[in-house]
Amino acid sequence: DTGVSQDPRHKITKRGQNVTFRCDPISEHNRLYWYRQTLGQGPEFLTYFQNEAQLEKSRLLSDRFSAERPKGSFSTLEIQRTEQGDSAMYLCASSTVREAGSTDTQYFGPGTRLTVL
Amino acid sequence: GQQLNQSPQSMFIQEGEDVSMNCTSSSIFNTWLWYKQDPGEGPVLLIALYKAGELTSNGRLTAQFGITRKDSFLNISASIPSDVGIYFCAGSRQGSNYKLTFGKGTLLTVNP
């Protein structure tokens, strides 16, 4: 069983450009999450999918951010008109339903490090 | 914002020593997870705790879910150089069981 994979691992872009990241979850995991991590902090929740449905978005996810999971497998996170404050590690995690009403065990990918110049 | 208080912020120990770190919350959590993160990588799951009072081991690591459901601790016994890294606690609250809240991490340095 391969783990969560993310592409690219590193992205350097100029302010104002658009960027897109991809996440491939562990196969057959129906839940997928995006988190953002800045230096010296723990990851912060951005959004969550169950299959192809996006069920929650954090207020951290401004209207410049959009995430999709069109076929319930891989997901993309797009940031439009990037700002220097968007520089962070973007982490993807996936899980399968452990039992109804309980928290799944989330497995993280290696992350995409974004630097906005 | 983050609601978990993780301590200590950093630790410098000698190889072979035992280590203890903990996490507290003002809210009740129904799941506690402990992760380790190496520089430039994603967090790797160490131990998952699902019931108050639960004590779980994974090799030299032991973690407990506090009875009050507002705290958890992680112990590492007989530390080795490869234990170096940042350890994060994470938890989820009732009604938000898909959303993990993380502490700020404990940076562990092991001197050989």
mmCIF file of C-alpha atoms in Angstrom:
data_model
loop_
_atom_site.group_PDB
_atom_site.id
_atom_site.type_symbol
_atom_site.label_atom_id
_atom_site.label_comp_id
_atom_site.label_asym_id
_atom_site.label_seq_id
_atom_site.Cartn_x
_atom_site.Cartn_y
_atom_site.Cartn_z
ATOM 1 C CA ASP A 1 0.000 0.000 0.000
ATOM 2 C CA THR A 2 1.621 3.232 -1.114
ATOM 3 C CA GLY A 3 1.255 6.295 1.039
ATOM 4 C CA VAL A 4 -0.182 9.702 0.268
ATOM 5 C CA SER A 5 1.755 11.420 -2.509
ATOM 6 C CA GLN A 6 1.904 15.102 -3.352
ATOM 7 C CA ASP A 7 3.214 16.940 -6.371
ATOM 8 C CA PRO A 8 5.213 19.073 -6.682
ATOM 9 C CA ARG A 9 7.310 18.850 -3.526
ATOM 10 C CA HIS A 10 8.533 22.406 -3.956
ATOM 11 C CA LYS A 11 7.124 25.384 -5.830
ATOM 12 C CA ILE A 12 8.612 28.846 -6.156
ATOM 13 C CA THR A 13 6.419 31.447 -7.772
ATOM 14 C CA LYS A 14 6.136 35.183 -8.143
ATOM 15 C CA ARG A 15 3.452 37.144 -6.386
ATOM 16 C CA GLY A 16 0.292 37.313 -8.456
ATOM 17 C CA GLN A 17 0.802 34.004 -10.236
ATOM 18 C CA ASN A 18 -1.553 31.041 -9.936
ATOM 19 C CA VAL A 19 -0.350 27.699 -8.603
ATOM 20 C CA THR A 20 -1.916 24.257 -8.444
ATOM 21 C CA PHE A 21 -0.945 21.347 -6.238
ATOM 22 C CA ARG A 22 -1.975 17.730 -6.565
ATOM 23 C CA CYS A 23 -2.592 15.092 -3.912
ATOM 24 C CA ASP A 24 -3.037 11.364 -4.479
ATOM 25 C CA PRO A 25 -4.469 9.707 -1.377
ATOM 26 C CA ILE A 26 -3.919 6.168 -0.187
ATOM 27 C CA SER A 27 -5.949 3.977 -2.507
ATOM 28 C CA GLU A 28 -9.499 3.336 -1.331
ATOM 29 C CA HIS A 29 -9.349 6.129 1.264
ATOM 30 C CA ASN A 30 -12.582 8.004 0.762
ATOM 31 C CA ARG A 31 -11.714 11.020 2.903
ATOM 32 C CA LEU A 32 -9.144 13.615 1.923
ATOM 33 C CA TYR A 33 -7.961 16.674 3.819
ATOM 34 C CA TRP A 34 -5.837 19.739 3.098
ATOM 35 C CA TYR A 35 -3.847 21.495 5.806
ATOM 36 C CA ARG A 36 -1.452 24.438 5.769
ATOM 37 C CA GLN A 37 1.634 24.648 7.944
ATOM 38 C CA THR A 38 3.720 27.758 8.493
ATOM 39 C CA LEU A 39 7.136 27.858 10.103
ATOM 40 C CA GLY A 40 7.101 27.002 13.781
ATOM 41 C CA GLN A 41 3.446 26.028 13.815
ATOM 42 C CA GLY A 42 1.455 22.849 13.616
ATOM 43 C CA PRO A 43 -0.691 22.129 10.562
ATOM 44 C CA GLU A 44 -3.975 24.029 10.305
ATOM 45 C CA PHE A 45 -7.079 22.546 8.725
ATOM 46 C CA LEU A 46 -8.154 24.024 5.379
ATOM 47 C CA THR A 47 -10.762 21.728 3.865
ATOM 48 C CA TYR A 48 -12.118 18.184 3.767
ATOM 49 C CA PHE A 49 -13.658 15.907 1.140
ATOM 50 C CA GLN A 50 -15.679 12.770 1.515
ATOM 51 C CA ASN A 51 -15.496 11.099 -1.873
ATOM 52 C CA GLU A 52 -15.992 13.988 -4.338
ATOM 53 C CA ALA A 53 -18.016 16.183 -1.978
ATOM 54 C CA GLN A 54 -16.269 19.075 -0.261
ATOM 55 C CA LEU A 55 -17.904 19.088 3.149
ATOM 56 C CA GLU A 56 -16.163 21.890 4.994
ATOM 57 C CA LYS A 57 -13.899 24.822 4.299
ATOM 58 C CA SER A 58 -11.984 26.712 6.961
ATOM 59 C CA ARG A 59 -12.167 30.479 7.092
ATOM 60 C CA LEU A 60 -8.439 30.301 6.324
ATOM 61 C CA LEU A 61 -9.443 29.293 2.808
ATOM 62 C CA SER A 62 -10.023 32.656 1.172
ATOM 63 C CA ASP A 63 -11.814 33.010 -2.160
ATOM 64 C CA ARG A 64 -8.429 32.841 -3.902
ATOM 65 C CA PHE A 65 -8.202 29.199 -2.852
ATOM 66 C CA SER A 66 -10.159 26.414 -4.481
ATOM 67 C CA ALA A 67 -9.956 22.685 -3.971
ATOM 68 C CA GLU A 68 -11.471 19.926 -6.036
ATOM 69 C CA ARG A 69 -11.731 16.168 -5.972
ATOM 70 C CA PRO A 70 -13.604 15.502 -9.205
ATOM 71 C CA LYS A 71 -13.729 11.718 -9.199
ATOM 72 C CA GLY A 72 -13.321 11.060 -5.527
ATOM 73 C CA SER A 73 -9.701 10.001 -5.979
ATOM 74 C CA PHE A 74 -6.946 12.609 -6.377
ATOM 75 C CA SER A 75 -7.453 16.221 -5.329
ATOM 76 C CA THR A 76 -6.091 19.567 -6.480
ATOM 77 C CA LEU A 77 -5.608 22.760 -4.510
ATOM 78 C CA GLU A 78 -5.338 25.952 -6.557
ATOM 79 C CA ILE A 79 -4.243 29.319 -5.280
ATOM 80 C CA GLN A 80 -4.983 32.274 -7.522
ATOM 81 C CA ARG A 81 -3.111 35.581 -7.427
ATOM 82 C CA THR A 82 -0.627 34.309 -4.883
ATOM 83 C CA GLU A 83 0.540 36.587 -2.088
ATOM 84 C CA GLN A 84 3.686 36.387 0.010
ATOM 85 C CA GLY A 85 1.560 35.362 2.967
ATOM 86 C CA ASP A 86 0.611 32.197 1.104
ATOM 87 C CA SER A 87 4.156 30.883 1.541
ATOM 88 C CA ALA A 88 3.785 27.716 3.599
ATOM 89 C CA MET A 89 3.855 23.932 3.474
ATOM 90 C CA TYR A 90 0.595 22.555 2.073
ATOM 91 C CA LEU A 91 -0.138 19.113 3.433
ATOM 92 C CA CYS A 92 -2.635 16.560 2.217
ATOM 93 C CA ALA A 93 -3.935 13.699 4.337
ATOM 94 C CA SER A 94 -6.311 10.844 3.703
ATOM 95 C CA SER A 95 -8.298 8.392 5.769
ATOM 96 C CA THR A 96 -10.951 5.737 5.581
ATOM 97 C CA VAL A 97 -13.983 5.648 7.818
ATOM 98 C CA ARG A 98 -13.005 3.919 11.048
ATOM 99 C CA GLU A 99 -16.424 3.748 12.568
ATOM 100 C CA ALA A 100 -19.479 5.975 12.448
ATOM 101 C CA GLY A 101 -19.155 9.101 14.552
ATOM 102 C CA SER A 102 -15.497 8.602 15.369
ATOM 103 C CA THR A 103 -12.362 10.280 14.115
ATOM 104 C CA ASP A 104 -10.489 8.541 11.371
ATOM 105 C CA THR A 105 -6.749 8.084 11.519
ATOM 106 C CA GLN A 106 -5.335 10.615 9.087
ATOM 107 C CA TYR A 107 -2.174 9.784 7.142
ATOM 108 C CA PHE A 108 -0.215 12.687 5.734
ATOM 109 C CA GLY A 109 1.712 13.125 2.528
ATOM 110 C CA PRO A 110 5.164 14.740 2.295
ATOM 111 C CA GLY A 111 3.732 18.175 1.552
ATOM 112 C CA THR A 112 4.285 20.860 -1.070
ATOM 113 C CA ARG A 113 6.519 23.710 0.041
ATOM 114 C CA LEU A 114 5.315 26.955 -1.592
ATOM 115 C CA THR A 115 7.503 30.040 -1.693
ATOM 116 C CA VAL A 116 5.978 33.233 -3.058
ATOM 117 C CA LEU A 117 8.553 35.857 -4.002
ATOM 118 C CA GLY B 1 -6.644 29.366 15.840
ATOM 119 C CA GLN B 2 -4.947 26.456 17.593
ATOM 120 C CA GLN B 3 -6.351 25.393 20.928
ATOM 121 C CA LEU B 4 -3.826 22.811 22.083
ATOM 122 C CA ASN B 5 -1.038 23.757 24.477
ATOM 123 C CA GLN B 6 1.935 21.526 23.905
ATOM 124 C CA SER B 7 4.962 21.457 26.194
ATOM 125 C CA PRO B 8 7.815 21.663 26.395
ATOM 126 C CA GLN B 9 8.524 23.712 23.297
ATOM 127 C CA SER B 10 11.940 22.079 22.948
ATOM 128 C CA MET B 11 14.091 19.498 24.687
ATOM 129 C CA PHE B 12 17.796 18.712 24.588
ATOM 130 C CA ILE B 13 18.638 15.291 25.993
ATOM 131 C CA GLN B 14 21.404 12.723 26.008
ATOM 132 C CA GLU B 15 21.081 9.482 24.135
ATOM 133 C CA GLY B 16 19.561 6.833 26.374
ATOM 134 C CA GLU B 17 17.452 9.224 28.437
ATOM 135 C CA ASP B 18 13.683 9.020 28.684
ATOM 136 C CA VAL B 19 11.525 11.865 27.376
ATOM 137 C CA SER B 20 8.054 13.058 28.285
ATOM 138 C CA MET B 21 5.924 15.665 26.557
ATOM 139 C CA ASN B 22 2.291 16.590 26.953
ATOM 140 C CA CYS B 23 -0.616 18.377 25.433
ATOM 141 C CA THR B 24 -3.535 20.106 27.138
ATOM 142 C CA SER B 25 -6.746 21.646 25.918
ATOM 143 C CA SER B 26 -9.474 23.807 27.365
ATOM 144 C CA SER B 27 -11.985 21.744 25.392
ATOM 145 C CA ILE B 28 -12.850 18.070 25.523
ATOM 146 C CA PHE B 29 -11.290 16.051 22.731
ATOM 147 C CA ASN B 30 -12.545 12.637 21.692
ATOM 148 C CA THR B 31 -9.407 11.575 19.862
ATOM 149 C CA TRP B 32 -5.725 12.239 20.435
ATOM 150 C CA LEU B 33 -3.025 11.519 17.890
ATOM 151 C CA TRP B 34 0.734 11.905 18.131
ATOM 152 C CA TYR B 35 2.815 12.604 15.028
ATOM 153 C CA LYS B 36 6.532 13.071 14.321
ATOM 154 C CA GLN B 37 7.736 15.399 11.598
ATOM 155 C CA ASP B 38 11.200 15.555 10.081
ATOM 156 C CA PRO B 39 12.375 18.720 8.281
ATOM 157 C CA GLY B 40 10.756 19.129 4.878
ATOM 158 C CA GLU B 41 8.480 16.123 5.332
ATOM 159 C CA GLY B 42 4.909 15.527 6.342
ATOM 160 C CA PRO B 43 3.868 14.343 9.813
ATOM 161 C CA VAL B 44 4.133 10.609 10.398
ATOM 162 C CA LEU B 45 1.600 8.996 12.703
ATOM 163 C CA LEU B 46 3.084 7.462 15.857
ATOM 164 C CA ILE B 47 0.151 6.607 18.109
ATOM 165 C CA ALA B 48 -3.630 7.063 17.957
ATOM 166 C CA LEU B 49 -5.814 7.162 21.090
ATOM 167 C CA TYR B 50 -9.592 6.882 20.956
ATOM 168 C CA LYS B 51 -10.817 6.353 24.529
ATOM 169 C CA ALA B 52 -10.331 8.296 27.755
ATOM 170 C CA GLY B 53 -7.771 6.548 29.934
ATOM 171 C CA GLU B 54 -6.388 4.535 27.044
ATOM 172 C CA LEU B 55 -2.671 3.746 27.295
ATOM 173 C CA THR B 56 -1.030 2.612 24.066
ATOM 174 C CA SER B 57 2.541 1.664 23.215
ATOM 175 C CA ASN B 58 4.406 1.557 19.939
ATOM 176 C CA GLY B 59 7.903 0.205 20.556
ATOM 177 C CA ARG B 60 9.716 2.662 22.819
ATOM 178 C CA LEU B 61 6.809 5.114 22.609
ATOM 179 C CA THR B 62 3.906 5.187 25.052
ATOM 180 C CA ALA B 63 0.990 7.602 24.969
ATOM 181 C CA GLN B 64 -2.052 8.076 27.152
ATOM 182 C CA PHE B 65 -5.433 9.702 26.644
ATOM 183 C CA GLY B 66 -6.199 11.666 29.820
ATOM 184 C CA ILE B 67 -9.208 10.754 31.920
ATOM 185 C CA THR B 68 -10.576 14.298 31.690
ATOM 186 C CA ARG B 69 -10.305 14.048 27.869
ATOM 187 C CA LYS B 70 -8.489 17.385 27.941
ATOM 188 C CA ASP B 71 -4.932 16.122 27.885
ATOM 189 C CA SER B 72 -2.537 13.538 26.557
ATOM 190 C CA PHE B 73 1.105 12.692 27.047
ATOM 191 C CA LEU B 74 3.792 10.932 25.050
ATOM 192 C CA ASN B 75 6.787 9.180 26.560
ATOM 193 C CA ILE B 76 9.854 8.007 24.682
ATOM 194 C CA SER B 77 12.100 5.593 26.512
ATOM 195 C CA ALA B 78 15.827 5.063 25.940
ATOM 196 C CA SER B 79 16.099 7.797 23.299
ATOM 197 C CA ILE B 80 18.312 7.304 20.261
ATOM 198 C CA PRO B 81 19.679 9.858 17.772
ATOM 199 C CA SER B 82 17.008 9.070 15.163
ATOM 200 C CA ASP B 83 14.328 10.231 17.614
ATOM 201 C CA VAL B 84 15.347 13.791 16.696
ATOM 202 C CA GLY B 85 12.469 15.727 15.166
ATOM 203 C CA ILE B 86 9.345 17.692 15.968
ATOM 204 C CA TYR B 87 6.591 15.867 17.804
ATOM 205 C CA PHE B 88 3.030 17.105 17.414
ATOM 206 C CA CYS B 89 -0.073 16.250 19.335
ATOM 207 C CA ALA B 90 -3.356 16.533 17.486
ATOM 208 C CA GLY B 91 -6.918 16.045 18.537
ATOM 209 C CA SER B 92 -10.437 16.201 17.298
ATOM 210 C CA ARG B 93 -13.498 17.478 19.096
ATOM 211 C CA GLN B 94 -17.002 16.100 19.324
ATOM 212 C CA GLY B 95 -18.949 17.205 16.280
ATOM 213 C CA SER B 96 -15.799 17.970 14.277
ATOM 214 C CA ASN B 97 -14.337 14.530 14.117
ATOM 215 C CA TYR B 98 -12.850 15.041 10.680
ATOM 216 C CA LYS B 99 -10.845 18.134 11.664
ATOM 217 C CA LEU B 100 -7.599 17.784 13.550
ATOM 218 C CA THR B 101 -6.325 20.606 15.757
ATOM 219 C CA PHE B 102 -2.563 20.520 16.250
ATOM 220 C CA GLY B 103 -0.271 21.758 18.982
ATOM 221 C CA LYS B 104 2.760 23.855 18.112
ATOM 222 C CA GLY B 105 5.103 20.919 18.484
ATOM 223 C CA THR B 106 7.990 19.846 20.688
ATOM 224 C CA LEU B 107 11.432 19.969 19.094
ATOM 225 C CA LEU B 108 13.510 17.067 20.370
ATOM 226 C CA THR B 109 17.290 17.048 20.080
ATOM 227 C CA VAL B 110 19.222 13.944 21.141
ATOM 228 C CA ASN B 111 22.923 14.261 21.789
ATOM 229 C CA PRO B 112 24.811 11.026 21.023
#
